[in-house]
């Protein structure tokens, strides 16, 4: 099982992918960790070939939960995925989550991705690329984009799930874990 988790910044992609990976015992791939270099160097903009190289290596595993939305590597992720989960939550839910996450990260001052030195900082909250602004400014555009991804013939091989409320996440995690367990049993037989 290889699961792509998509959604707006702050939708809970990382939490969903982490919980699924822990529950099933599979790798978790965070697209942000692949993309961001020290000094907030955004590979999707400055070196997409390197981002694609990193993604190809990470996605070569037999099982994973990968979260993120980078268009520069979407074809690689979708091509390897078996399942797609879209966390399509209402804008107020997204904004509450992304603001809270940014606040906690800024207070803790922890490095976001090991080896990058990149940290959340309060003074960056008004930057157009900051997750709070990004989530607000791109909400409707991303919803239309993700609807197109689900309808795209190149994703026909995927089992697709569109969750519209956070209360749907726990049952979806349980269903995916059960699916992974039965796939493993069938493979062992």
Short mmCIF file of N, CA and C in Angstrom, two decimals:
data_model
loop_
_atom_site.label_atom_id
_atom_site.label_comp_id
_atom_site.label_asym_id
_atom_site.label_seq_id
_atom_site.Cartn_x
_atom_site.Cartn_y
_atom_site.Cartn_z
N UNK A 1 0.85 -1.18 0.00
CA UNK A 1 0.00 0.00 0.00
C UNK A 1 0.89 1.23 0.00
N UNK A 2 0.57 2.15 -0.92
CA UNK A 2 1.29 3.42 -1.01
C UNK A 2 0.24 4.52 -1.09
N UNK A 3 0.15 5.33 -0.05
CA UNK A 3 -0.95 6.28 0.11
C UNK A 3 -0.44 7.71 -0.01
N UNK A 4 -1.03 8.46 -0.93
CA UNK A 4 -0.79 9.90 -1.05
C UNK A 4 -1.88 10.61 -0.28
N UNK A 5 -1.48 11.51 0.63
CA UNK A 5 -2.42 12.32 1.40
C UNK A 5 -2.27 13.75 0.93
N UNK A 6 -3.33 14.30 0.34
CA UNK A 6 -3.34 15.67 -0.18
C UNK A 6 -4.28 16.53 0.65
N UNK A 7 -4.08 17.84 0.54
CA UNK A 7 -4.97 18.78 1.19
C UNK A 7 -4.28 20.11 1.36
N UNK A 8 -5.05 21.08 1.73
CA UNK A 8 -4.54 22.43 1.95
C UNK A 8 -3.53 22.45 3.10
N UNK A 9 -2.68 23.46 3.11
CA UNK A 9 -1.80 23.67 4.26
C UNK A 9 -2.68 23.73 5.51
N UNK A 10 -2.31 22.99 6.53
CA UNK A 10 -3.07 22.99 7.77
C UNK A 10 -4.23 22.01 7.82
N UNK A 11 -4.44 21.24 6.77
CA UNK A 11 -5.58 20.32 6.76
C UNK A 11 -5.36 19.10 7.66
N UNK A 12 -4.11 18.79 7.96
CA UNK A 12 -3.82 17.63 8.79
C UNK A 12 -3.15 16.50 8.02
N UNK A 13 -2.58 16.82 6.87
CA UNK A 13 -1.91 15.81 6.05
C UNK A 13 -0.82 15.09 6.83
N UNK A 14 0.03 15.86 7.50
CA UNK A 14 1.16 15.27 8.23
C UNK A 14 0.67 14.36 9.34
N UNK A 15 -0.32 14.80 10.08
CA UNK A 15 -0.86 13.99 11.17
C UNK A 15 -1.50 12.71 10.63
N UNK A 16 -2.28 12.84 9.58
CA UNK A 16 -2.93 11.66 8.99
C UNK A 16 -1.88 10.67 8.49
N UNK A 17 -0.90 11.16 7.74
CA UNK A 17 0.14 10.27 7.19
C UNK A 17 0.97 9.63 8.30
N UNK A 18 1.29 10.40 9.33
CA UNK A 18 2.07 9.86 10.45
C UNK A 18 1.29 8.76 11.17
N UNK A 19 0.02 9.02 11.44
CA UNK A 19 -0.80 8.01 12.14
C UNK A 19 -0.97 6.75 11.29
N UNK A 20 -1.17 6.92 10.00
CA UNK A 20 -1.30 5.77 9.13
C UNK A 20 0.01 4.97 9.09
N UNK A 21 1.12 5.67 8.93
CA UNK A 21 2.43 5.00 8.87
C UNK A 21 2.70 4.24 10.16
N UNK A 22 2.41 4.85 11.30
CA UNK A 22 2.62 4.18 12.58
C UNK A 22 1.72 2.96 12.73
N UNK A 23 0.47 3.13 12.36
CA UNK A 23 -0.52 2.05 12.52
C UNK A 23 -0.21 0.85 11.65
N UNK A 24 0.26 1.11 10.42
CA UNK A 24 0.50 0.05 9.46
C UNK A 24 1.95 -0.44 9.49
N UNK A 25 2.85 0.40 10.01
CA UNK A 25 4.27 0.04 10.03
C UNK A 25 4.93 0.28 8.69
N UNK A 26 4.62 1.42 8.11
CA UNK A 26 5.20 1.78 6.81
C UNK A 26 5.96 3.10 6.95
N UNK A 27 6.74 3.42 5.94
CA UNK A 27 7.48 4.67 5.92
C UNK A 27 6.53 5.85 5.77
N UNK A 28 6.91 6.97 6.33
CA UNK A 28 6.18 8.23 6.12
C UNK A 28 7.10 9.14 5.32
N UNK A 29 6.59 9.69 4.24
CA UNK A 29 7.36 10.59 3.39
C UNK A 29 6.70 11.96 3.44
N UNK A 30 7.46 12.93 3.91
CA UNK A 30 6.97 14.30 4.01
C UNK A 30 7.56 15.10 2.85
N UNK A 31 6.71 15.50 1.92
CA UNK A 31 7.19 16.23 0.76
C UNK A 31 7.90 17.53 1.13
N UNK A 32 7.46 18.20 2.19
CA UNK A 32 8.17 19.41 2.64
C UNK A 32 9.61 19.10 3.00
N UNK A 33 9.84 17.97 3.66
CA UNK A 33 11.20 17.60 4.07
C UNK A 33 12.07 17.32 2.84
N UNK A 34 11.47 16.81 1.78
CA UNK A 34 12.22 16.59 0.54
C UNK A 34 12.53 17.91 -0.15
N UNK A 35 11.62 18.85 -0.04
CA UNK A 35 11.69 20.11 -0.80
C UNK A 35 12.58 21.19 -0.17
N UNK A 36 12.50 21.36 1.14
CA UNK A 36 13.15 22.52 1.76
C UNK A 36 14.59 22.22 2.17
N UNK A 37 15.49 23.07 1.71
CA UNK A 37 16.89 23.03 2.08
C UNK A 37 17.17 24.14 3.09
N UNK A 38 18.35 24.16 3.71
CA UNK A 38 18.68 25.24 4.64
C UNK A 38 18.46 26.62 4.03
N UNK A 39 18.08 27.55 4.91
CA UNK A 39 17.85 28.92 4.48
C UNK A 39 16.57 29.07 3.67
N UNK A 40 15.64 28.16 3.88
CA UNK A 40 14.35 28.17 3.19
C UNK A 40 14.53 28.12 1.67
N UNK A 41 15.50 27.37 1.21
CA UNK A 41 15.72 27.19 -0.23
C UNK A 41 14.68 26.20 -0.73
N UNK A 42 13.80 26.68 -1.60
CA UNK A 42 12.65 25.94 -2.09
C UNK A 42 13.02 25.22 -3.39
N UNK A 43 13.32 23.94 -3.29
CA UNK A 43 13.77 23.19 -4.46
C UNK A 43 12.74 23.16 -5.59
N UNK A 44 11.46 23.18 -5.26
CA UNK A 44 10.45 23.15 -6.32
C UNK A 44 10.58 24.37 -7.23
N UNK A 45 11.17 25.43 -6.72
CA UNK A 45 11.36 26.64 -7.52
C UNK A 45 12.78 26.77 -8.07
N UNK A 46 13.78 26.42 -7.26
CA UNK A 46 15.17 26.67 -7.68
C UNK A 46 15.88 25.46 -8.26
N UNK A 47 15.43 24.25 -7.94
CA UNK A 47 16.08 23.05 -8.46
C UNK A 47 15.09 21.88 -8.50
N UNK A 48 14.07 21.98 -9.37
CA UNK A 48 13.07 20.92 -9.41
C UNK A 48 13.65 19.55 -9.76
N UNK A 49 14.74 19.51 -10.50
CA UNK A 49 15.36 18.22 -10.83
C UNK A 49 15.86 17.52 -9.57
N UNK A 50 16.42 18.29 -8.64
CA UNK A 50 16.88 17.71 -7.38
C UNK A 50 15.70 17.23 -6.54
N UNK A 51 14.63 17.98 -6.52
CA UNK A 51 13.43 17.56 -5.79
C UNK A 51 12.89 16.25 -6.40
N UNK A 52 12.86 16.16 -7.70
CA UNK A 52 12.39 14.94 -8.35
C UNK A 52 13.31 13.75 -8.04
N UNK A 53 14.62 14.00 -7.99
CA UNK A 53 15.57 12.94 -7.64
C UNK A 53 15.30 12.43 -6.23
N UNK A 54 15.16 13.36 -5.29
CA UNK A 54 14.88 12.99 -3.89
C UNK A 54 13.57 12.22 -3.77
N UNK A 55 12.55 12.70 -4.46
CA UNK A 55 11.25 12.04 -4.40
C UNK A 55 11.33 10.64 -4.98
N UNK A 56 12.00 10.48 -6.10
CA UNK A 56 12.12 9.15 -6.72
C UNK A 56 12.78 8.16 -5.78
N UNK A 57 13.81 8.60 -5.08
CA UNK A 57 14.49 7.72 -4.12
C UNK A 57 13.57 7.34 -2.96
N UNK A 58 12.92 8.34 -2.39
CA UNK A 58 12.04 8.09 -1.24
C UNK A 58 10.86 7.21 -1.61
N UNK A 59 10.30 7.42 -2.79
CA UNK A 59 9.09 6.71 -3.20
C UNK A 59 9.36 5.32 -3.76
N UNK A 60 10.61 4.91 -3.83
CA UNK A 60 10.95 3.58 -4.33
C UNK A 60 10.55 2.47 -3.36
N UNK A 61 10.27 2.82 -2.11
CA UNK A 61 9.88 1.83 -1.10
C UNK A 61 8.57 1.14 -1.50
N UNK A 62 8.38 -0.08 -0.99
CA UNK A 62 7.18 -0.86 -1.30
C UNK A 62 5.92 -0.31 -0.64
N UNK A 63 6.09 0.26 0.56
CA UNK A 63 4.94 0.79 1.31
C UNK A 63 5.30 2.15 1.87
N UNK A 64 4.35 3.08 1.79
CA UNK A 64 4.56 4.40 2.38
C UNK A 64 3.25 5.17 2.48
N UNK A 65 3.30 6.18 3.32
CA UNK A 65 2.27 7.21 3.40
C UNK A 65 2.99 8.52 3.10
N UNK A 66 2.65 9.14 2.01
CA UNK A 66 3.32 10.36 1.54
C UNK A 66 2.34 11.50 1.60
N UNK A 67 2.74 12.58 2.24
CA UNK A 67 1.84 13.72 2.33
C UNK A 67 2.46 14.93 1.67
N UNK A 68 1.62 15.64 0.92
CA UNK A 68 2.06 16.86 0.27
C UNK A 68 1.37 17.08 -1.06
N UNK A 69 1.68 18.23 -1.65
CA UNK A 69 0.97 18.67 -2.85
C UNK A 69 1.88 19.24 -3.93
N UNK A 70 3.15 18.94 -3.90
CA UNK A 70 4.07 19.58 -4.85
C UNK A 70 3.78 19.12 -6.27
N UNK A 71 3.42 20.07 -7.14
CA UNK A 71 3.12 19.72 -8.53
C UNK A 71 4.37 19.25 -9.26
N UNK A 72 5.55 19.68 -8.84
CA UNK A 72 6.80 19.30 -9.50
C UNK A 72 7.06 17.80 -9.40
N UNK A 73 6.45 17.14 -8.41
CA UNK A 73 6.68 15.69 -8.24
C UNK A 73 5.38 14.89 -8.25
N UNK A 74 4.27 15.56 -8.49
CA UNK A 74 2.97 14.88 -8.41
C UNK A 74 2.92 13.66 -9.32
N UNK A 75 3.47 13.76 -10.53
CA UNK A 75 3.41 12.62 -11.44
C UNK A 75 4.16 11.41 -10.88
N UNK A 76 5.26 11.66 -10.19
CA UNK A 76 6.03 10.57 -9.60
C UNK A 76 5.24 9.92 -8.46
N UNK A 77 4.68 10.77 -7.60
CA UNK A 77 3.93 10.26 -6.44
C UNK A 77 2.68 9.51 -6.91
N UNK A 78 1.90 10.12 -7.79
CA UNK A 78 0.68 9.49 -8.28
C UNK A 78 1.00 8.19 -9.03
N UNK A 79 2.08 8.20 -9.78
CA UNK A 79 2.47 7.02 -10.53
C UNK A 79 2.80 5.83 -9.65
N UNK A 80 3.30 6.07 -8.45
CA UNK A 80 3.65 4.99 -7.52
C UNK A 80 2.54 4.69 -6.52
N UNK A 81 1.65 5.63 -6.26
CA UNK A 81 0.62 5.46 -5.23
C UNK A 81 -0.40 4.41 -5.62
N UNK A 82 -1.00 3.83 -4.60
CA UNK A 82 -2.12 2.92 -4.79
C UNK A 82 -3.43 3.52 -4.27
N UNK A 83 -3.29 4.49 -3.35
CA UNK A 83 -4.44 5.13 -2.74
C UNK A 83 -4.19 6.63 -2.67
N UNK A 84 -5.27 7.40 -2.74
CA UNK A 84 -5.20 8.84 -2.58
C UNK A 84 -6.27 9.27 -1.58
N UNK A 85 -5.85 10.00 -0.57
CA UNK A 85 -6.77 10.54 0.43
C UNK A 85 -6.68 12.05 0.36
N UNK A 86 -7.81 12.71 0.07
CA UNK A 86 -7.86 14.17 0.01
C UNK A 86 -8.59 14.66 1.25
N UNK A 87 -7.89 15.43 2.07
CA UNK A 87 -8.49 16.04 3.25
C UNK A 87 -9.09 17.37 2.81
N UNK A 88 -10.32 17.32 2.38
CA UNK A 88 -11.04 18.48 1.81
C UNK A 88 -11.94 19.10 2.88
N UNK A 89 -11.30 19.73 3.84
CA UNK A 89 -12.04 20.28 4.97
C UNK A 89 -12.45 21.73 4.72
N UNK A 90 -13.48 22.20 5.45
CA UNK A 90 -13.93 23.58 5.28
C UNK A 90 -12.82 24.58 5.66
N UNK A 91 -12.87 25.73 5.02
CA UNK A 91 -11.84 26.76 5.23
C UNK A 91 -11.68 27.13 6.71
N UNK A 92 -12.75 27.31 7.49
CA UNK A 92 -12.54 27.65 8.92
C UNK A 92 -11.73 26.58 9.67
N UNK A 93 -11.95 25.31 9.36
CA UNK A 93 -11.19 24.23 10.00
C UNK A 93 -9.72 24.36 9.63
N UNK A 94 -9.46 24.55 8.34
CA UNK A 94 -8.09 24.69 7.84
C UNK A 94 -7.40 25.87 8.52
N UNK A 95 -8.06 27.01 8.54
CA UNK A 95 -7.41 28.22 9.08
C UNK A 95 -7.14 28.08 10.58
N UNK A 96 -8.09 27.53 11.32
CA UNK A 96 -7.87 27.33 12.75
C UNK A 96 -6.65 26.44 12.97
N UNK A 97 -6.55 25.38 12.20
CA UNK A 97 -5.44 24.44 12.35
C UNK A 97 -4.10 25.06 11.95
N UNK A 98 -4.06 25.75 10.83
CA UNK A 98 -2.78 26.28 10.35
C UNK A 98 -2.29 27.41 11.26
N UNK A 99 -3.20 28.21 11.79
CA UNK A 99 -2.80 29.29 12.72
C UNK A 99 -2.27 28.67 14.01
N UNK A 100 -2.99 27.68 14.55
CA UNK A 100 -2.54 27.04 15.80
C UNK A 100 -1.19 26.37 15.60
N UNK A 101 -1.04 25.63 14.50
CA UNK A 101 0.23 24.95 14.23
C UNK A 101 1.38 25.95 14.11
N UNK A 102 1.16 27.05 13.41
CA UNK A 102 2.20 28.07 13.25
C UNK A 102 2.56 28.69 14.60
N UNK A 103 1.56 28.93 15.42
CA UNK A 103 1.80 29.52 16.74
C UNK A 103 2.65 28.58 17.60
N UNK A 104 2.27 27.32 17.65
CA UNK A 104 3.01 26.33 18.46
C UNK A 104 4.44 26.18 17.93
N UNK A 105 4.58 26.08 16.64
CA UNK A 105 5.92 25.93 16.05
C UNK A 105 6.80 27.14 16.36
N UNK A 106 6.23 28.34 16.28
CA UNK A 106 7.02 29.54 16.57
C UNK A 106 7.43 29.58 18.04
N UNK A 107 6.54 29.18 18.93
CA UNK A 107 6.87 29.15 20.36
C UNK A 107 7.95 28.12 20.67
N UNK A 108 7.82 26.95 20.09
CA UNK A 108 8.79 25.88 20.36
C UNK A 108 10.14 26.13 19.71
N UNK A 109 10.16 26.86 18.62
CA UNK A 109 11.40 27.21 17.92
C UNK A 109 12.21 25.98 17.52
N UNK A 110 11.50 24.90 17.18
CA UNK A 110 12.18 23.66 16.77
C UNK A 110 12.44 23.69 15.27
N UNK A 111 13.53 23.04 14.90
CA UNK A 111 13.83 22.88 13.48
C UNK A 111 12.71 22.04 12.84
N UNK A 112 12.20 22.51 11.72
CA UNK A 112 11.07 21.83 11.09
C UNK A 112 11.46 20.55 10.38
N UNK A 113 12.60 20.56 9.68
CA UNK A 113 13.09 19.39 8.95
C UNK A 113 14.55 19.23 9.28
N UNK A 114 14.94 18.09 9.82
CA UNK A 114 16.32 17.89 10.29
C UNK A 114 17.37 18.29 9.27
N UNK A 115 18.34 19.03 9.78
CA UNK A 115 19.47 19.45 8.96
C UNK A 115 19.26 20.73 8.18
N UNK A 116 18.05 21.30 8.24
CA UNK A 116 17.80 22.52 7.46
C UNK A 116 18.00 23.80 8.27
N UNK A 117 17.81 23.71 9.57
CA UNK A 117 17.86 24.92 10.39
C UNK A 117 16.63 25.80 10.23
N UNK A 118 15.68 25.39 9.40
CA UNK A 118 14.47 26.19 9.15
C UNK A 118 13.52 26.06 10.33
N UNK A 119 13.10 27.23 10.81
CA UNK A 119 12.20 27.29 11.95
C UNK A 119 11.06 28.25 11.66
N UNK A 120 9.95 28.03 12.33
CA UNK A 120 8.81 28.94 12.25
C UNK A 120 9.17 30.20 13.02
N UNK A 121 8.89 31.36 12.43
CA UNK A 121 9.18 32.63 13.09
C UNK A 121 7.98 33.56 12.95
N UNK A 122 7.60 34.20 14.06
CA UNK A 122 6.43 35.06 14.06
C UNK A 122 6.53 36.16 13.00
N UNK A 123 7.70 36.73 12.81
CA UNK A 123 7.83 37.87 11.89
C UNK A 123 7.58 37.48 10.43
N UNK A 124 7.54 36.19 10.12
CA UNK A 124 7.30 35.75 8.74
C UNK A 124 5.82 35.48 8.46
N UNK A 125 4.96 35.65 9.45
CA UNK A 125 3.56 35.31 9.29
C UNK A 125 2.86 36.10 8.18
N UNK A 126 3.34 37.28 7.87
CA UNK A 126 2.69 38.09 6.84
C UNK A 126 3.28 37.87 5.45
N UNK A 127 4.32 37.06 5.35
CA UNK A 127 4.90 36.74 4.05
C UNK A 127 3.85 36.00 3.20
N UNK A 128 3.77 36.29 1.91
CA UNK A 128 2.80 35.60 1.05
C UNK A 128 3.02 34.08 0.99
N UNK A 129 4.24 33.62 1.22
CA UNK A 129 4.53 32.20 1.17
C UNK A 129 4.34 31.49 2.52
N UNK A 130 4.08 32.26 3.59
CA UNK A 130 3.87 31.64 4.90
C UNK A 130 2.62 30.76 4.84
N UNK A 131 2.62 29.61 5.52
CA UNK A 131 1.46 28.70 5.46
C UNK A 131 0.12 29.35 5.80
N UNK A 132 0.08 30.31 6.70
CA UNK A 132 -1.20 30.94 7.04
C UNK A 132 -1.74 31.69 5.82
N UNK A 133 -0.91 32.56 5.25
CA UNK A 133 -1.32 33.31 4.05
C UNK A 133 -1.56 32.35 2.89
N UNK A 134 -0.67 31.37 2.74
CA UNK A 134 -0.78 30.43 1.64
C UNK A 134 -2.10 29.67 1.71
N UNK A 135 -2.46 29.19 2.90
CA UNK A 135 -3.71 28.44 3.06
C UNK A 135 -4.92 29.32 2.72
N UNK A 136 -4.89 30.56 3.15
CA UNK A 136 -6.01 31.46 2.88
C UNK A 136 -6.09 31.80 1.39
N UNK A 137 -4.96 32.22 0.83
CA UNK A 137 -4.93 32.72 -0.55
C UNK A 137 -5.17 31.64 -1.60
N UNK A 138 -4.82 30.39 -1.29
CA UNK A 138 -4.90 29.34 -2.31
C UNK A 138 -6.04 28.35 -2.08
N UNK A 139 -6.85 28.57 -1.07
CA UNK A 139 -7.87 27.59 -0.69
C UNK A 139 -8.74 27.17 -1.88
N UNK A 140 -9.36 28.13 -2.54
CA UNK A 140 -10.28 27.80 -3.63
C UNK A 140 -9.55 27.26 -4.86
N UNK A 141 -8.41 27.81 -5.17
CA UNK A 141 -7.62 27.33 -6.31
C UNK A 141 -7.21 25.88 -6.10
N UNK A 142 -6.74 25.56 -4.88
CA UNK A 142 -6.31 24.19 -4.62
C UNK A 142 -7.48 23.21 -4.63
N UNK A 143 -8.63 23.62 -4.15
CA UNK A 143 -9.78 22.72 -4.21
C UNK A 143 -10.10 22.35 -5.64
N UNK A 144 -10.09 23.34 -6.53
CA UNK A 144 -10.35 23.06 -7.95
C UNK A 144 -9.25 22.17 -8.54
N UNK A 145 -8.02 22.43 -8.15
CA UNK A 145 -6.89 21.62 -8.64
C UNK A 145 -7.01 20.17 -8.17
N UNK A 146 -7.35 19.96 -6.91
CA UNK A 146 -7.46 18.60 -6.38
C UNK A 146 -8.65 17.86 -6.99
N UNK A 147 -9.74 18.57 -7.26
CA UNK A 147 -10.86 17.95 -7.96
C UNK A 147 -10.42 17.47 -9.34
N UNK A 148 -9.60 18.28 -10.02
CA UNK A 148 -9.09 17.89 -11.33
C UNK A 148 -8.18 16.67 -11.23
N UNK A 149 -7.37 16.60 -10.16
CA UNK A 149 -6.49 15.45 -9.97
C UNK A 149 -7.34 14.18 -9.81
N UNK A 150 -8.39 14.24 -9.02
CA UNK A 150 -9.25 13.07 -8.83
C UNK A 150 -9.92 12.64 -10.13
N UNK A 151 -10.24 13.60 -10.99
CA UNK A 151 -10.92 13.28 -12.25
C UNK A 151 -9.96 12.90 -13.37
N UNK A 152 -8.69 13.18 -13.19
CA UNK A 152 -7.69 12.94 -14.23
C UNK A 152 -7.56 11.44 -14.52
N UNK A 153 -7.59 11.03 -15.80
CA UNK A 153 -7.45 9.61 -16.13
C UNK A 153 -6.14 8.99 -15.62
N UNK A 154 -5.11 9.82 -15.42
CA UNK A 154 -3.84 9.27 -14.92
C UNK A 154 -3.94 8.80 -13.47
N UNK A 155 -5.04 9.12 -12.80
CA UNK A 155 -5.23 8.66 -11.41
C UNK A 155 -6.27 7.56 -11.32
N UNK A 156 -6.69 7.01 -12.47
CA UNK A 156 -7.75 5.97 -12.48
C UNK A 156 -7.35 4.73 -11.70
N UNK A 157 -6.06 4.46 -11.58
CA UNK A 157 -5.59 3.25 -10.88
C UNK A 157 -5.67 3.39 -9.36
N UNK A 158 -5.93 4.58 -8.86
CA UNK A 158 -5.92 4.83 -7.42
C UNK A 158 -7.28 4.55 -6.77
N UNK A 159 -7.24 4.03 -5.56
CA UNK A 159 -8.42 4.03 -4.70
C UNK A 159 -8.47 5.44 -4.11
N UNK A 160 -9.55 6.17 -4.36
CA UNK A 160 -9.62 7.60 -4.00
C UNK A 160 -10.65 7.84 -2.91
N UNK A 161 -10.27 8.67 -1.97
CA UNK A 161 -11.14 9.01 -0.84
C UNK A 161 -11.07 10.51 -0.61
N UNK A 162 -12.24 11.12 -0.52
CA UNK A 162 -12.34 12.56 -0.27
C UNK A 162 -13.03 12.76 1.07
N UNK A 163 -12.26 13.17 2.07
CA UNK A 163 -12.81 13.38 3.41
C UNK A 163 -13.22 14.85 3.53
N UNK A 164 -14.44 15.09 3.95
CA UNK A 164 -14.94 16.47 4.01
C UNK A 164 -15.03 17.02 5.43
N UNK A 165 -14.74 16.18 6.40
CA UNK A 165 -14.77 16.65 7.80
C UNK A 165 -13.76 15.83 8.60
N UNK A 166 -13.10 16.47 9.57
CA UNK A 166 -12.11 15.74 10.37
C UNK A 166 -12.64 14.48 11.05
N UNK A 167 -13.92 14.42 11.34
CA UNK A 167 -14.48 13.22 11.99
C UNK A 167 -14.40 12.00 11.08
N UNK A 168 -14.18 12.19 9.79
CA UNK A 168 -14.05 11.08 8.85
C UNK A 168 -12.65 10.47 8.84
N UNK A 169 -11.69 11.16 9.47
CA UNK A 169 -10.29 10.71 9.41
C UNK A 169 -10.07 9.38 10.15
N UNK A 170 -10.58 9.26 11.38
CA UNK A 170 -10.34 8.04 12.16
C UNK A 170 -10.92 6.80 11.47
N UNK A 171 -12.16 6.84 10.97
CA UNK A 171 -12.66 5.66 10.25
C UNK A 171 -11.86 5.36 8.98
N UNK A 172 -11.36 6.39 8.31
CA UNK A 172 -10.56 6.16 7.10
C UNK A 172 -9.24 5.52 7.46
N UNK A 173 -8.60 5.98 8.55
CA UNK A 173 -7.37 5.36 9.02
C UNK A 173 -7.59 3.89 9.33
N UNK A 174 -8.69 3.59 10.00
CA UNK A 174 -8.99 2.20 10.35
C UNK A 174 -9.22 1.36 9.10
N UNK A 175 -9.93 1.90 8.12
CA UNK A 175 -10.19 1.16 6.88
C UNK A 175 -8.90 0.91 6.11
N UNK A 176 -8.04 1.92 6.03
CA UNK A 176 -6.77 1.74 5.32
C UNK A 176 -5.87 0.73 6.03
N UNK A 177 -5.85 0.79 7.36
CA UNK A 177 -5.04 -0.17 8.13
C UNK A 177 -5.56 -1.60 7.91
N UNK A 178 -6.87 -1.77 7.89
CA UNK A 178 -7.44 -3.10 7.64
C UNK A 178 -7.12 -3.56 6.22
N UNK A 179 -7.18 -2.65 5.27
CA UNK A 179 -6.85 -2.98 3.88
C UNK A 179 -5.38 -3.41 3.77
N UNK A 180 -4.51 -2.69 4.45
CA UNK A 180 -3.08 -3.05 4.43
C UNK A 180 -2.86 -4.42 5.05
N UNK A 181 -3.54 -4.69 6.17
CA UNK A 181 -3.38 -5.98 6.84
C UNK A 181 -3.87 -7.12 5.95
N UNK A 182 -5.03 -6.96 5.29
CA UNK A 182 -5.50 -8.04 4.44
C UNK A 182 -4.63 -8.19 3.20
N UNK A 183 -4.08 -7.10 2.68
CA UNK A 183 -3.15 -7.21 1.54
C UNK A 183 -1.90 -7.98 1.93
N UNK A 184 -1.41 -7.72 3.13
CA UNK A 184 -0.22 -8.44 3.60
C UNK A 184 -0.52 -9.92 3.80
N UNK A 185 -1.69 -10.24 4.35
CA UNK A 185 -2.07 -11.64 4.55
C UNK A 185 -2.22 -12.36 3.21
N UNK A 186 -2.81 -11.68 2.25
CA UNK A 186 -2.99 -12.28 0.92
C UNK A 186 -1.63 -12.51 0.26
N UNK A 187 -0.71 -11.58 0.48
CA UNK A 187 0.63 -11.72 -0.09
C UNK A 187 1.44 -12.82 0.56
N UNK A 188 1.15 -13.11 1.84
CA UNK A 188 1.88 -14.15 2.57
C UNK A 188 1.35 -15.54 2.25
N UNK A 189 0.14 -15.61 1.74
CA UNK A 189 -0.48 -16.92 1.46
C UNK A 189 0.03 -17.56 0.18
#
